[in-house]
Coordinates of C-alpha atoms in Angstrom, one line a residue:
Chain A
M1 CA -46.7 20.7 -71.5
A2 CA -45.4 24.2 -71.6
V3 CA -47.3 24.7 -68.0
T4 CA -45.6 21.5 -66.6
V5 CA -42.1 23.5 -67.8
D6 CA -43.1 26.2 -66.6
R7 CA -44.4 24.8 -63.0
L8 CA -41.3 22.4 -62.9
A9 CA -38.9 25.7 -63.7
K10 CA -40.4 27.3 -60.8
L11 CA -40.1 24.1 -58.5
R12 CA -36.3 24.4 -59.0
S13 CA -36.1 27.7 -58.9
S14 CA -34.3 28.4 -55.0
K15 CA -35.9 31.6 -54.5
A16 CA -39.6 31.2 -54.7
K17 CA -38.7 27.5 -53.7
V18 CA -38.0 28.8 -50.3
R19 CA -41.0 31.2 -50.0
R20 CA -43.0 28.7 -51.0
N21 CA -42.0 25.6 -48.9
R22 CA -41.9 28.5 -45.8
L23 CA -45.5 29.2 -46.1
W24 CA -46.4 25.7 -46.8
G25 CA -43.8 24.4 -43.6
W26 CA -45.9 26.7 -40.9
L27 CA -48.8 26.2 -42.3
F28 CA -48.6 22.6 -41.6
I29 CA -46.7 22.6 -38.4
S30 CA -49.0 25.2 -37.0
P31 CA -51.3 22.9 -35.1
W32 CA -48.2 22.0 -33.1
V33 CA -47.0 25.3 -32.7
V34 CA -50.3 26.3 -31.3
G35 CA -50.2 23.8 -28.7
F36 CA -46.9 24.0 -28.0
L37 CA -47.2 27.5 -26.5
A38 CA -50.3 26.9 -25.1
F39 CA -49.8 23.4 -23.5
T40 CA -46.3 23.5 -22.8
L41 CA -44.0 26.2 -23.1
Y42 CA -46.7 28.7 -21.4
P43 CA -47.2 26.2 -18.3
F44 CA -43.4 25.0 -18.5
I45 CA -42.6 29.2 -17.9
A46 CA -45.3 29.3 -15.3
S47 CA -44.7 26.9 -13.3
L48 CA -41.3 28.1 -12.9
Y49 CA -43.3 31.3 -11.6
Y50 CA -45.2 29.6 -9.5
S51 CA -42.3 27.5 -7.6
F52 CA -41.3 31.1 -6.3
T53 CA -44.7 31.7 -4.8
N54 CA -46.7 31.1 -2.0
Y55 CA -50.1 29.6 -4.1
N56 CA -53.1 27.9 -3.1
I57 CA -56.1 28.6 -5.8
L58 CA -57.8 30.7 -3.6
S59 CA -56.1 33.9 -3.8
A60 CA -53.2 35.3 -6.0
P61 CA -50.2 33.6 -5.6
Q62 CA -47.3 35.5 -3.3
W63 CA -44.0 36.0 -4.1
V64 CA -41.7 34.2 -1.6
G65 CA -38.3 33.6 -3.5
L66 CA -36.6 30.6 -2.7
Q67 CA -38.8 29.6 0.5
N68 CA -40.0 26.4 -1.4
Y69 CA -36.6 25.6 -2.2
Q70 CA -35.6 26.0 0.8
Y71 CA -38.4 24.2 3.2
M72 CA -37.5 21.0 0.9
L73 CA -34.1 20.9 2.7
Q74 CA -35.8 20.6 6.4
D75 CA -38.9 18.5 4.8
G76 CA -38.2 14.7 5.9
L77 CA -41.0 13.9 3.4
F78 CA -39.8 15.7 0.6
W79 CA -36.0 13.6 0.7
Q80 CA -37.9 10.2 1.8
S81 CA -40.0 10.2 -1.6
L82 CA -37.0 11.4 -3.3
G83 CA -35.0 8.5 -2.1
N84 CA -37.8 5.8 -2.9
T85 CA -38.1 6.9 -6.2
L86 CA -34.2 6.3 -6.7
Y87 CA -34.3 3.2 -5.3
Y88 CA -37.0 2.2 -7.7
T89 CA -35.5 3.6 -10.3
I90 CA -31.5 2.4 -9.4
V91 CA -33.4 -1.5 -9.0
F92 CA -35.7 -1.3 -11.9
V93 CA -34.0 0.2 -15.2
P94 CA -30.9 -1.9 -15.4
V95 CA -33.2 -5.4 -13.8
S96 CA -35.9 -4.5 -16.6
T97 CA -33.1 -3.7 -19.1
V98 CA -31.6 -7.5 -18.8
V99 CA -34.5 -9.3 -18.1
A100 CA -36.5 -8.0 -20.9
I101 CA -32.9 -8.4 -23.2
A102 CA -32.3 -11.8 -21.8
I103 CA -36.3 -12.7 -22.8
A104 CA -36.0 -11.6 -25.9
M105 CA -32.6 -13.2 -26.5
L106 CA -34.2 -16.5 -26.0
L107 CA -37.4 -16.1 -28.3
N108 CA -35.0 -14.7 -31.5
M109 CA -33.1 -18.4 -31.1
K110 CA -35.6 -19.1 -34.2
I111 CA -37.8 -20.8 -31.9
R112 CA -41.5 -22.4 -32.7
G113 CA -43.9 -20.6 -31.6
Q114 CA -41.9 -17.4 -31.7
T115 CA -45.3 -14.9 -32.2
I116 CA -47.6 -16.9 -29.8
Y117 CA -44.8 -16.3 -26.8
R118 CA -44.7 -13.0 -28.0
T119 CA -48.0 -12.1 -27.4
L120 CA -48.3 -13.6 -24.3
F121 CA -45.0 -11.5 -23.1
Y122 CA -46.7 -8.5 -24.6
L123 CA -50.2 -9.1 -22.8
P124 CA -49.6 -8.0 -19.4
S125 CA -48.6 -4.5 -21.1
V126 CA -51.8 -3.6 -22.2
V127 CA -53.7 -3.9 -18.7
P128 CA -54.9 -0.9 -17.6
L129 CA -52.6 0.6 -14.6
V130 CA -55.3 0.6 -12.4
A131 CA -56.8 -3.0 -13.6
S132 CA -53.3 -4.5 -12.7
S133 CA -52.9 -2.2 -9.4
V134 CA -56.2 -3.7 -8.5
L135 CA -55.3 -7.8 -9.7
W136 CA -51.7 -6.9 -7.6
L137 CA -53.1 -5.7 -4.3
W138 CA -55.2 -9.3 -4.8
L139 CA -52.3 -11.2 -5.6
F140 CA -50.2 -9.8 -2.9
N141 CA -53.0 -10.0 0.1
P142 CA -51.3 -11.1 2.5
S143 CA -54.5 -13.3 3.9
F144 CA -56.0 -14.9 0.9
G145 CA -53.7 -14.0 -2.2
F146 CA -52.3 -16.6 -4.4
I147 CA -48.2 -15.6 -3.9
D148 CA -48.9 -16.0 0.4
A149 CA -51.0 -19.0 0.4
F150 CA -48.7 -20.7 -2.3
L151 CA -45.7 -19.8 0.0
R152 CA -47.5 -21.0 2.9
A153 CA -48.0 -24.4 1.3
M154 CA -44.2 -24.8 -0.3
N155 CA -43.3 -23.8 4.0
L156 CA -41.7 -20.5 3.1
P157 CA -42.0 -17.1 5.1
A158 CA -44.0 -14.9 3.4
P159 CA -42.6 -10.8 3.6
G160 CA -45.6 -9.2 3.6
W161 CA -45.8 -7.4 0.7
L162 CA -47.1 -4.1 0.5
Y163 CA -47.4 -4.1 4.1
S164 CA -43.7 -4.6 4.8
D165 CA -41.8 -1.1 5.0
A166 CA -39.0 -3.2 3.5
W167 CA -40.8 -5.0 1.0
V168 CA -43.1 -2.5 -0.7
K169 CA -40.9 -1.0 -3.0
P170 CA -39.4 -4.6 -4.4
S171 CA -43.3 -5.9 -4.8
L172 CA -43.6 -3.0 -7.0
I173 CA -41.1 -3.2 -8.8
L174 CA -41.8 -6.9 -9.2
M175 CA -44.9 -6.1 -10.4
S176 CA -43.5 -4.0 -13.0
L177 CA -41.2 -6.5 -14.0
W178 CA -44.7 -8.4 -15.0
G179 CA -45.0 -5.2 -17.7
I180 CA -42.6 -4.9 -19.6
G181 CA -43.7 -6.3 -22.6
Q182 CA -43.1 -3.6 -24.9
P183 CA -39.1 -3.1 -24.3
I184 CA -39.2 -6.5 -24.9
V185 CA -40.9 -6.3 -28.2
I186 CA -38.4 -3.5 -29.5
Y187 CA -35.4 -5.2 -28.1
L188 CA -36.7 -8.9 -30.1
A189 CA -37.3 -6.3 -33.2
G190 CA -33.7 -5.4 -32.8
L191 CA -32.2 -8.4 -32.3
Q192 CA -33.7 -9.5 -35.5
G193 CA -32.4 -6.4 -37.4
V194 CA -28.8 -8.1 -36.6
P195 CA -26.8 -9.1 -39.5
Q196 CA -26.4 -13.3 -39.8
E197 CA -23.1 -12.8 -41.3
L198 CA -21.6 -11.4 -37.9
Y199 CA -22.5 -14.4 -36.0
E200 CA -21.2 -17.0 -38.7
A201 CA -17.9 -14.5 -38.8
A202 CA -17.4 -15.5 -34.9
L203 CA -18.8 -18.7 -34.8
L204 CA -15.8 -19.4 -37.7
E205 CA -13.6 -17.1 -35.5
G206 CA -14.1 -19.5 -32.4
A207 CA -16.0 -17.7 -30.1
N208 CA -18.6 -19.0 -28.0
A209 CA -21.9 -18.2 -27.0
W210 CA -21.1 -15.7 -24.2
Q211 CA -18.3 -14.1 -26.4
R212 CA -21.0 -13.9 -29.3
I213 CA -23.6 -12.0 -27.3
R214 CA -21.0 -9.6 -25.6
S215 CA -19.3 -8.8 -29.1
V216 CA -21.9 -9.3 -31.7
T217 CA -25.0 -9.2 -29.9
L218 CA -25.1 -6.2 -27.3
P219 CA -22.9 -3.9 -29.7
M220 CA -25.3 -3.9 -32.4
I221 CA -28.7 -3.5 -30.3
S222 CA -26.7 -1.0 -27.9
P223 CA -28.8 2.1 -29.7
V224 CA -31.9 0.3 -28.8
I225 CA -30.8 -0.9 -25.0
L226 CA -30.4 3.4 -24.9
F227 CA -33.4 4.3 -26.3
N228 CA -35.3 1.8 -23.6
V229 CA -32.6 3.0 -20.7
I230 CA -33.8 6.5 -21.4
L231 CA -37.6 5.8 -21.9
G232 CA -37.2 3.2 -19.2
M233 CA -35.8 6.1 -16.5
I234 CA -37.9 8.7 -17.5
G235 CA -40.7 6.7 -16.7
S236 CA -39.4 5.3 -13.4
F237 CA -38.8 8.9 -12.5
Q238 CA -42.7 9.6 -12.8
Y239 CA -43.7 6.6 -10.8
F240 CA -47.1 7.2 -9.3
T241 CA -50.2 5.5 -10.5
Q242 CA -49.6 2.2 -8.5
A243 CA -48.5 3.7 -5.6
Y244 CA -51.6 5.8 -5.9
V245 CA -54.1 3.3 -6.3
M246 CA -52.6 0.4 -4.6
T247 CA -50.7 2.1 -1.2
Q248 CA -51.2 5.7 -0.8
G249 CA -47.7 6.1 -0.2
G250 CA -47.9 3.4 3.5
P251 CA -46.6 1.9 5.0
D252 CA -44.7 4.6 6.8
N253 CA -44.3 6.9 3.9
A254 CA -42.0 3.7 2.0
S255 CA -44.1 4.0 -1.1
L256 CA -44.1 7.6 -1.1
F257 CA -42.8 8.2 -4.2
F258 CA -42.1 11.7 -5.5
A259 CA -44.6 11.9 -8.0
L260 CA -47.3 11.0 -5.4
Y261 CA -45.6 13.3 -2.8
L262 CA -45.7 16.0 -5.5
Y263 CA -49.9 15.1 -6.5
Q264 CA -50.6 15.3 -2.7
N265 CA -49.1 18.4 -2.4
A266 CA -50.4 20.2 -5.8
F267 CA -54.1 18.7 -5.2
Q268 CA -54.6 17.5 -1.6
Y269 CA -53.1 20.3 1.0
L270 CA -53.4 22.5 -2.2
H271 CA -49.5 24.0 -1.8
L272 CA -49.4 24.8 -5.7
G273 CA -46.3 27.0 -5.2
Y274 CA -44.5 23.5 -3.4
A275 CA -45.5 21.6 -5.6
C276 CA -44.5 23.4 -8.5
A277 CA -40.8 23.8 -7.6
M278 CA -40.6 20.0 -6.6
A279 CA -41.7 19.6 -10.6
W280 CA -39.1 21.7 -11.4
L281 CA -36.6 19.4 -9.5
L282 CA -37.5 16.5 -10.7
F283 CA -36.7 18.4 -14.4
V284 CA -33.9 18.8 -13.8
L285 CA -33.1 15.6 -12.0
I286 CA -34.2 13.5 -15.4
L287 CA -32.6 16.2 -17.4
V288 CA -29.1 15.6 -15.9
A289 CA -29.9 11.8 -15.6
T290 CA -30.8 11.9 -19.3
L291 CA -27.2 13.7 -20.7
L292 CA -25.6 11.3 -17.9
V293 CA -26.7 8.8 -19.9
F294 CA -26.2 9.7 -23.4
R295 CA -22.4 10.9 -22.2
S296 CA -21.8 8.1 -21.1
S297 CA -23.5 5.9 -24.4
A298 CA -19.9 7.4 -26.5
R299 CA -18.6 4.8 -24.4
W300 CA -20.9 1.4 -24.8
V301 CA -23.3 2.8 -28.2
Y302 CA -22.1 1.1 -31.3
Y303 CA -23.6 3.2 -34.2
G304 CA -21.4 1.2 -37.0
N305 CA -18.8 2.3 -39.3
E306 CA -20.1 6.0 -40.1
Q307 CA -19.6 7.7 -36.7
Chain B
M1 CA -10.6 -49.9 -41.6
S2 CA -12.8 -47.8 -43.2
L3 CA -15.5 -48.3 -40.6
Q4 CA -14.5 -46.6 -38.2
P5 CA -14.6 -43.5 -39.5
M6 CA -18.1 -44.3 -41.0
S7 CA -19.4 -45.0 -38.0
M8 CA -17.5 -41.2 -36.6
V9 CA -19.0 -39.5 -38.9
K10 CA -22.6 -41.2 -38.5
N11 CA -22.2 -40.8 -34.3
V12 CA -21.2 -36.9 -34.4
P13 CA -24.2 -35.5 -36.1
L14 CA -26.5 -38.1 -33.9
K15 CA -24.7 -36.7 -30.7
K16 CA -25.2 -32.9 -32.3
R17 CA -28.7 -34.1 -33.1
L18 CA -29.7 -35.0 -29.1
R19 CA -27.6 -32.2 -28.0
N20 CA -29.9 -29.5 -30.5
I21 CA -33.2 -31.5 -29.2
S22 CA -32.6 -31.3 -25.5
G23 CA -31.4 -27.6 -26.0
S24 CA -35.0 -26.7 -27.6
T25 CA -36.3 -28.4 -25.3
I26 CA -34.7 -26.8 -22.4
K27 CA -35.4 -23.6 -24.1
H28 CA -39.0 -24.5 -24.4
L29 CA -39.3 -25.3 -20.6
V30 CA -37.8 -21.8 -20.0
L31 CA -40.1 -20.2 -22.0
I32 CA -42.9 -21.9 -21.0
L33 CA -42.0 -21.3 -17.3
L34 CA -41.7 -17.6 -18.2
A35 CA -45.0 -17.4 -20.0
I36 CA -47.0 -18.7 -17.3
S37 CA -45.8 -16.9 -15.0
F38 CA -46.2 -13.8 -17.5
V39 CA -49.9 -15.0 -18.2
F40 CA -51.3 -16.1 -14.6
P41 CA -51.8 -12.9 -13.2
M42 CA -54.6 -12.6 -15.6
F43 CA -56.0 -16.0 -15.5
W44 CA -56.2 -15.6 -11.9
M45 CA -58.1 -12.5 -12.1
I46 CA -60.7 -14.3 -14.7
S47 CA -60.9 -17.0 -12.3
T48 CA -61.2 -15.4 -9.2
S49 CA -64.2 -13.2 -10.9
L50 CA -66.0 -16.4 -11.4
K51 CA -66.0 -17.7 -7.8
P52 CA -68.1 -17.3 -4.9
D53 CA -66.5 -15.6 -2.0
I54 CA -66.2 -18.6 0.1
E55 CA -64.0 -20.1 -2.8
Q56 CA -62.1 -17.3 -2.6
L57 CA -60.1 -19.0 0.3
R58 CA -59.5 -22.4 -0.7
W59 CA -56.4 -24.6 -0.8
P60 CA -55.3 -26.0 -3.0
P61 CA -57.2 -23.0 -4.9
V62 CA -59.7 -23.7 -6.7
W63 CA -58.2 -23.2 -10.7
I64 CA -61.2 -23.2 -12.9
P65 CA -64.5 -23.0 -11.3
N66 CA -67.1 -25.5 -11.7
P67 CA -69.7 -24.2 -12.5
F68 CA -68.8 -20.4 -13.3
D69 CA -70.4 -18.0 -10.6
W70 CA -71.5 -15.3 -13.1
A71 CA -72.9 -13.4 -9.6
N72 CA -69.9 -10.7 -9.4
Y73 CA -70.5 -8.8 -12.7
P74 CA -73.6 -8.0 -12.3
R75 CA -73.0 -7.1 -9.1
A76 CA -69.4 -5.2 -10.0
M77 CA -71.6 -3.3 -13.1
N78 CA -74.2 -2.0 -10.8
F79 CA -72.8 -0.8 -7.3
E80 CA -71.2 1.9 -9.1
P81 CA -72.9 3.0 -12.8
F82 CA -69.6 0.9 -14.6
L83 CA -71.7 1.0 -17.7
H84 CA -71.7 4.3 -17.9
Y85 CA -67.7 5.1 -17.4
I86 CA -67.2 2.6 -20.3
L87 CA -69.1 5.2 -22.3
N88 CA -67.3 7.9 -20.7
T89 CA -64.2 6.3 -21.5
L90 CA -65.1 5.3 -25.4
Y91 CA -65.9 9.3 -25.7
Y92 CA -62.3 10.5 -24.2
G93 CA -61.0 7.7 -26.1
V94 CA -62.6 8.0 -29.6
L95 CA -62.7 11.8 -29.8
S96 CA -59.1 12.1 -29.1
V97 CA -58.1 9.5 -31.2
I98 CA -59.8 11.7 -33.9
G99 CA -57.9 14.8 -32.8
T100 CA -54.5 13.2 -33.0
V101 CA -54.6 11.4 -35.7
I102 CA -55.7 14.5 -38.0
S103 CA -53.6 16.9 -36.7
S104 CA -50.4 14.7 -35.6
S105 CA -50.2 13.4 -39.5
V106 CA -50.6 17.1 -40.6
V107 CA -47.9 18.4 -38.5
A108 CA -45.9 15.1 -39.3
Y109 CA -46.2 16.1 -43.1
G110 CA -45.0 19.3 -42.4
F111 CA -41.9 18.1 -40.9
A112 CA -41.3 15.4 -43.2
R113 CA -41.9 16.7 -46.8
I114 CA -41.4 20.2 -46.6
D115 CA -38.1 21.9 -46.2
F116 CA -37.9 24.8 -44.9
P117 CA -35.1 27.2 -43.2
E118 CA -36.3 27.1 -39.7
K119 CA -37.5 23.2 -39.3
K120 CA -34.5 21.6 -38.1
V121 CA -35.0 23.4 -35.0
L122 CA -38.7 23.4 -34.5
F123 CA -38.5 19.6 -34.4
I124 CA -35.4 19.4 -31.8
I125 CA -37.8 21.5 -29.4
M126 CA -40.6 19.2 -30.8
L127 CA -38.3 15.9 -30.0
A128 CA -37.3 17.9 -26.1
T129 CA -40.7 17.7 -25.1
L130 CA -40.8 14.2 -24.7
M131 CA -38.2 14.6 -22.1
L132 CA -40.7 17.1 -19.9
P133 CA -42.0 15.2 -17.3
F134 CA -46.0 15.9 -17.2
Q135 CA -46.0 16.9 -13.4
V136 CA -44.2 20.6 -14.7
T137 CA -46.7 21.3 -16.8
M138 CA -49.6 20.0 -14.4
V139 CA -50.2 22.8 -11.9
P140 CA -50.4 26.0 -14.8
L141 CA -52.5 23.4 -17.0
F142 CA -55.0 22.7 -14.0
I143 CA -55.1 26.4 -13.2
L144 CA -55.7 27.6 -16.7
F145 CA -58.6 25.4 -18.0
K146 CA -60.1 25.8 -14.3
T147 CA -59.9 29.5 -15.1
I148 CA -61.9 29.1 -18.2
G149 CA -64.0 26.7 -16.9
W150 CA -63.1 23.4 -18.3
V151 CA -62.2 21.6 -15.3
G152 CA -65.0 18.8 -14.7
S153 CA -65.5 18.4 -18.5
F154 CA -63.5 16.0 -21.1
K155 CA -62.1 19.2 -22.3
P156 CA -58.9 19.4 -20.6
L157 CA -58.0 15.8 -22.1
I158 CA -59.5 16.0 -25.7
V159 CA -58.7 19.2 -26.9
P160 CA -55.2 19.3 -26.8
T161 CA -54.9 16.2 -28.8
F162 CA -56.1 18.3 -31.7
F163 CA -52.9 20.6 -31.7
G164 CA -50.6 17.2 -32.2
S165 CA -48.4 14.8 -29.8
A166 CA -45.2 15.0 -29.8
F167 CA -44.7 11.2 -29.9
N168 CA -47.3 10.4 -32.3
I169 CA -45.7 13.1 -34.7
F170 CA -42.3 11.6 -34.6
L171 CA -43.7 8.1 -35.4
L172 CA -45.6 9.6 -38.8
R173 CA -43.1 11.7 -39.6
Q174 CA -40.7 8.7 -39.9
F175 CA -43.1 7.0 -41.6
F176 CA -43.9 9.5 -44.3
M177 CA -39.9 10.0 -44.4
T178 CA -39.6 6.5 -46.4
I179 CA -42.6 7.5 -49.1
P180 CA -40.5 8.4 -52.4
I181 CA -39.9 12.1 -52.4
S182 CA -40.7 11.4 -56.4
L183 CA -44.2 10.6 -56.1
S184 CA -44.5 14.0 -54.4
E185 CA -42.6 15.6 -57.7
A186 CA -44.8 14.3 -59.7
A187 CA -47.9 14.9 -58.6
Y188 CA -46.6 18.6 -58.0
M189 CA -45.9 18.7 -61.9
D190 CA -49.7 17.8 -62.4
G191 CA -50.6 21.0 -60.6
A192 CA -51.0 19.7 -57.2
N193 CA -50.0 21.8 -54.0
E194 CA -48.8 20.6 -50.5
F195 CA -52.5 20.6 -49.5
T196 CA -53.7 17.9 -52.4
I197 CA -50.8 16.0 -51.9
F198 CA -50.5 15.3 -48.1
L199 CA -54.2 14.6 -48.5
R200 CA -54.3 12.3 -52.3
I201 CA -51.0 10.4 -51.9
I202 CA -49.4 10.4 -48.4
L203 CA -52.6 9.7 -46.4
P204 CA -53.9 6.9 -48.8
L205 CA -50.1 5.1 -48.4
A206 CA -50.1 5.8 -44.5
K207 CA -52.8 4.3 -43.4
P208 CA -50.6 1.0 -41.5
A209 CA -48.9 4.2 -39.8
L210 CA -52.2 5.9 -39.0
A211 CA -54.0 3.1 -37.6
T212 CA -50.9 2.4 -35.6
V213 CA -51.3 6.1 -34.3
A214 CA -54.6 5.7 -33.8
L215 CA -54.6 2.7 -31.7
F216 CA -52.0 3.9 -29.4
Q217 CA -53.8 6.8 -28.7
F218 CA -56.7 4.9 -28.1
I219 CA -55.0 2.7 -25.4
Y220 CA -53.8 5.7 -23.9
A221 CA -57.0 7.3 -23.4
W222 CA -58.7 4.1 -22.4
N223 CA -55.4 3.3 -19.8
D224 CA -55.2 7.3 -18.7
F225 CA -55.3 7.9 -15.0
L226 CA -53.6 10.8 -14.1
G227 CA -55.6 13.2 -16.8
P228 CA -59.1 12.1 -15.2
L229 CA -58.0 11.9 -11.8
I230 CA -57.0 15.6 -12.1
Y231 CA -60.1 17.0 -14.7
L232 CA -62.7 15.2 -14.2
N233 CA -63.6 15.2 -10.2
D234 CA -67.5 14.4 -11.1
Q235 CA -68.5 10.7 -10.2
S236 CA -71.3 11.2 -13.8
L237 CA -67.6 12.0 -16.1
Y238 CA -65.4 8.8 -14.6
T239 CA -64.0 6.8 -16.6
V240 CA -63.5 2.9 -16.4
S241 CA -59.4 3.7 -14.6
L242 CA -61.0 6.2 -12.7
G243 CA -64.5 4.8 -11.3
L244 CA -62.1 1.3 -10.7
Q245 CA -60.1 2.9 -8.3
T246 CA -63.3 4.3 -6.0
Y247 CA -64.0 0.5 -6.0
V248 CA -61.0 -0.4 -3.7
S249 CA -61.7 1.9 -1.4
S250 CA -65.3 1.0 -1.4
Y251 CA -65.2 -2.9 -1.9
G252 CA -61.5 -3.1 -0.8
T253 CA -62.0 -6.7 0.8
Q254 CA -64.9 -8.0 -1.5
W255 CA -62.2 -9.6 -4.5
G256 CA -64.7 -11.7 -6.6
L257 CA -66.3 -8.3 -7.3
L258 CA -63.3 -6.6 -7.6
M259 CA -61.8 -8.8 -10.2
A260 CA -65.3 -8.8 -12.4
A261 CA -64.7 -4.9 -12.7
S262 CA -60.9 -5.3 -13.3
T263 CA -61.8 -7.8 -15.9
V264 CA -64.5 -5.5 -17.9
A265 CA -62.3 -3.0 -17.1
T266 CA -59.2 -5.2 -19.2
L267 CA -60.9 -7.2 -21.5
P268 CA -62.0 -4.4 -24.4
I269 CA -58.2 -3.7 -24.3
V270 CA -57.0 -7.3 -24.6
I271 CA -60.0 -7.9 -27.5
L272 CA -58.7 -4.9 -29.6
F273 CA -55.0 -5.9 -28.7
F274 CA -55.9 -9.6 -30.5
L275 CA -57.4 -8.1 -33.4
T276 CA -54.5 -5.7 -34.0
Q277 CA -51.8 -7.3 -32.9
R278 CA -50.0 -7.2 -36.2
T279 CA -50.2 -3.4 -36.7
F280 CA -49.8 -3.3 -32.9
I281 CA -46.5 -5.1 -32.7
Q282 CA -45.1 -3.2 -35.5
G283 CA -45.6 0.3 -34.5
I284 CA -43.8 -0.6 -31.1
S285 CA -40.6 -2.3 -32.8
L286 CA -40.8 0.9 -35.3
S287 CA -41.0 3.5 -32.1
G288 CA -37.8 2.1 -31.1
L289 CA -35.5 1.2 -34.2
K290 CA -36.0 4.4 -35.9
G291 CA -35.4 6.2 -32.8

């Protein structure tokens, strides 16, 4: 009994508590601190340093100042890859957001078999990216692929998909839309958290379906939208695997995405310094885009009454 | 006189009911069409894998081959040591799951249950690392691992997982914070220290969250492509994703074989998904809602 009281006193006495907590706190998070220093902070700074060097692994890095950054300005492939990635991001993020919310809303309409539908929509997202890339290569195949055969049977023209400059990016976006199960599940969970009373109140005031969506549903799930948009944007800027497996950047560099060109510079041409400069530019782009979305969110994200 | 209002009262619900029925039929119709377009590619993958090459070209297509032609599977498994790729992927998956679950839960406990002055700043730094694209650290990490002789082994993929991953730490922290603090205080008064509280009280209560993290990490490892592509430059170390990618360049037009290999690469993960669906969906919903 005395021991318990003693420990309780010790627990509550603030000075000892602070010291004790600091020790235990650092002890518990120490794995992350070590990992952060070795596998994040060190390479983060090193890559900034490399971005000012000429480096091909075989010989020591050589300081060249801003040369890598200046070279970007005249590197046509750099601009093309940046344009391709922006194209992908600007189309995919809004379209996938609208489609995912629409599907989640359909699923949220107290429909029979909701969990089965949810499973079916999520299923493509667990397919390994390389496997789904091989699968869509087959679906998009211009001679024997299902999509073209189907269009031919309907007497519709086929655009050549992955083999056409103009269509390769829309094709890849279409394929990515197939894998939006994760946002659908997150939106659905968000929709299920919207209080039913709000809809009833809106109904009493005579709001029609579209008005209910606009002034109840969307504001209530806006934090979830913000989360998914940012996640989708960061992912889109790093779009790589599908292009690597399916097109290798072709045709005519129309699917040479930024991360793919960066990878080629690093591990195929051994322009490691240039690759690091590109990586830092990518980092700054993602940072700026994320900050812009966050700033705009003050105008469209609703955090309840307390804010 | 009194009949008219009666029939009107009766009529309205009937109309409404009819509208409801047709409304839900339309909903189902839309959902079924959408569901078909989401599932069809996978169906087509399996269907193609069970057909001889001549049947691939037929239109109208052979939807369900009769009989199933299994020949593509042994061909896909034997052209390259595909079973070996599967074992490699399991090795990577299981070890990285062990690393992530142990380290992330320890770190998450520190962030969730202990108050110390530097915690807030460190937590913000950790969240910020989630925004850092892998490309930024990719080159120096490769050089670091090359210098210490780890390139060409699984170490660069597995060792870092023993230092916690930001996303999983965040997920577990959110879960740990929902456990009442009074449980910890009671244990402390019984003489337990933070470590025993973590081990005896928090971990047993956090089993579902730990399962979610394990599942996410395993699927991440199974699907990982860029990591293996950079570090595993020896064919005997290839993972399923890496091996499958080399099939495209080697057997680019043998669609039956390619689809058989893709099916084998996909099936374990789909089975795992069906077995753990509840954990899975909860985990994803959690990640989005508490963000």
